[in-house]
Amino acid sequence: MFRRDAIGRTRCVRAPLLAAAAAAVLCAAGCGGGEPVQPQAGDTLTIASPGAPPSLDPGTGDSQYSDYVNLAYDPLIVKAADGSFAPGLAVGWEYGPGNKSFAIELRPDVRFSDGTALDAAAVKTWIEHAVKLPGGHAPSYLSALESIEVRDPLNLTLKFSAPAPQLELVFSQVLAIGSVASPKAVAGDKLATATAGAGPYMLDPAASVPGDTYAYVPNPHYWNKDAVHWEKVAIKVIANPNAALQALKAGQVQVAVGQPVTSLDAGEKAGLKATGPLTLRLGLGLNDRAGKLAEPLADVRVRQALNYAIDREAIAQVVGAGHGAPIAQMAVEGDDSFDPALEDAYPHDPAKARALLAEAGYPDGFALPTLASKIVGQDLLAQALAGQLAEVGVELDPLDVKGQIAEYFTNLANASFPAATIAFGRLPAAFDYGALYGPNAGPFNPFKSQSRELDRLYRRLSAAAPDEAGAIAQEMQALIVEEAWFLPVVATPLVVLHRPEIAGVTATPERNLIYTTEIEPA
Amino acid sequence: MLKLVARRLLLSVPLLLVVSTATFFLVALIPGDAARTLLGSGATEAQYDQLRRALGLDEPLPVRFSTWLEGAVTGDLGTSIFGQVPVATLISSRLSVTLSLVVGSTLVAALLGLLLGIAGALRPRLGRVLDVLALAGLAIPSFFLGLLLVAWFAVAIPLFPATGYVEPTQSPGAWLQSLVLPVFTLALPGVAVIAKQTRDAMRDVLDRPFVRTLRACGLSRRSIVFKHVLRSAAIPVVTVVGLVFVGALSGAVLVESVFALPGLGTLAVQATTQRDLPLIQGVAVAFTLIVIAVNLVVDLLYGWLDPRVRSG
């Protein structure tokens, strides 16, 4: 036949030739291009990050993207791995009476990467920029800031109209408000896309691709040359955790930050090192505490019943992929408001839950419309809670799981649901009051619940000396737990994986974020 | 031919308008906005309102759209809300990645697909094997294939990088190296489709009387297959190659994610997640322009392959 005998032979000659050509191209790419270069200590550090920052301006105070900021900006105060505060650009600081003023003494002979000198006027310009920055967090932390007095080139004093707590943390690398930028750059309005700090490195815009790769080179004006460990640092955005893991295994990146808890076991199995202190508090916000949308929630016995109804150990295993810790309070060991006694406040006791519900007038339970998000395992948490609460007659119905974070926040802020899953990073009690349960806490207190006792304790906490603050923070926590404003379930880690030839990737219960500038060759 | 090009280009104007209008209003209808995403968890309502005003998100939708459109017709696609970088800069920095990936995978798919298709048409037994392979090629999810290829050829045998992209201007060898795994991942479904289409079209043409006539005239077998049969069978194959290219554009979103490539696909996903409307608009326009260009090329190829199209 025509097709089989004659034309078939033509194929026999051509196809192998083309296949050989394709193989040659592959070989040229695979062999000719050279094998992937294994990392050389001291040369380039590449860090994989799951997301790009919306802005590089440290004034936003967004700790989620602190790795991008910390490379280029030294903070006024450094939070060390043991939780203590050490000198950064400031060599000394002191609270005034009643925590209503804060004096800062600056390190001499420091220059920003653009060559401008660091002085008290520059710090004043910087703080004034941060508190005015649209979308920044500084207004929350420094809401009572009244004025800034420049006393001399190296000394300034911040004055507040009300006690201002936790300023060491505010001005540390964790919240980044103390990551001072050059006044020239502040005036030039370029801080969103460029860096001008007094840190060990500076952004190299020519070698960076916005949203994908951020390349940093040493800052020629840096005051502490011994702290510059790399000739180049690159942060590569790798949103897919599997891709980040493979890049680590292949040696393309040396550190991967912000990885999901499921990557802990996979990373260790691949011979990588991991650090994963508990970072996020997950639970259910019983937000409608006045019963506007769900009347039963107005009764504290109902809210307590929900707390008794769940098996935290079991849910923590699932949601934390074996690495989570059950919590019965909105705090984790190491937080100022953590009280070990509160961990037994609500043991798993469905019978007691049913009894409390019956006592409150809901023997058959009720339907609780609930909002959830898919972020960091909240959807899994919602499903687990729905199953366990159904056993005491409380149906999370409808359970609306939002895939997009913006949609979740809009529904949360609009008080569209009486209850909502929450995932909240660990903060001191003073900031929890401002962002989680105080009357002006925004989306996490959508029904504006208010407790006079809580407000009173917050005022005391704000003005307290450091040795008294812990006890007051614990009192606030005890009140929240007793009133069952939340249904805390599990604390989960945010994992950082790194290759064994890298050292200084340190996160601890006291400081649950790594400090990028500490990373050095092992 | 010039008329054809002019007609196609004229038609692209209303198409661009429809796509950009639909994209703008559909995205704007989704609850939530960039201000909420930018502020995250700890912000108060006052901060949210302040940022909305600063970003101009408090203006009515038609006003925002007309402002965007006025800029777009002058070539100004606005500034990304996240990152504060001009949209045109962001798109141009990522266009080469997606084009390298999609053009590369379409070329590989076309080359391998044609080879397998011709072989299948000439060897019926091979054709049946091809059917099975085509089914397998379409059934394997690209992200899964990508992960497998990375595990084998980047981690177990470190021939290629697991992630990332190198500009050809920086190092042509490293550029080719960074593209091999993603291109093959993206090309596989296309290979299956093109091979099957080529095989079917070739068999159809081979059965036509003119092929017997050509044989009777004493033309060489090579000439019959490559000059006459393949050319006659090429029009449906070109259509499929065009469709494979467009499919690869959407497939690039997943493949770019698996290989952490800084392309338009990852940019589109990121912009949508963050409700970065100017960026979403810009990416939609870029994708539409690419599809218009590909359709134009396909039309021109039709004209080259079939003189009747030129005269018509």
mmCIF file of C-alpha atoms in Angstrom, chain A residues 26 139 165 194 260-261 269 298 337 384-385 420 508:
data_model
loop_
_atom_site.group_PDB
_atom_site.id
_atom_site.type_symbol
_atom_site.label_atom_id
_atom_site.label_comp_id
_atom_site.label_asym_id
_atom_site.label_seq_id
_atom_site.Cartn_x
_atom_site.Cartn_y
_atom_site.Cartn_z
ATOM 1 C CA LEU A 26 17.697 19.895 25.258
ATOM 2 C CA PRO A 139 -1.795 55.928 63.511
ATOM 3 C CA PRO A 165 2.369 51.550 75.657
ATOM 4 C CA ALA A 194 12.877 52.266 46.478
ATOM 5 C CA PRO A 260 2.397 26.617 55.474
ATOM 6 C CA VAL A 261 2.526 24.286 58.451
ATOM 7 C CA LYS A 269 12.298 14.888 55.324
ATOM 8 C CA ALA A 298 -26.171 37.901 73.700
ATOM 9 C CA SER A 337 -1.488 38.293 78.534
ATOM 10 C CA ALA A 384 -14.232 20.997 62.156
ATOM 11 C CA LEU A 385 -16.125 23.450 64.369
ATOM 12 C CA ALA A 420 -16.619 34.595 61.912
ATOM 13 C CA THR A 508 11.458 31.950 69.066
#
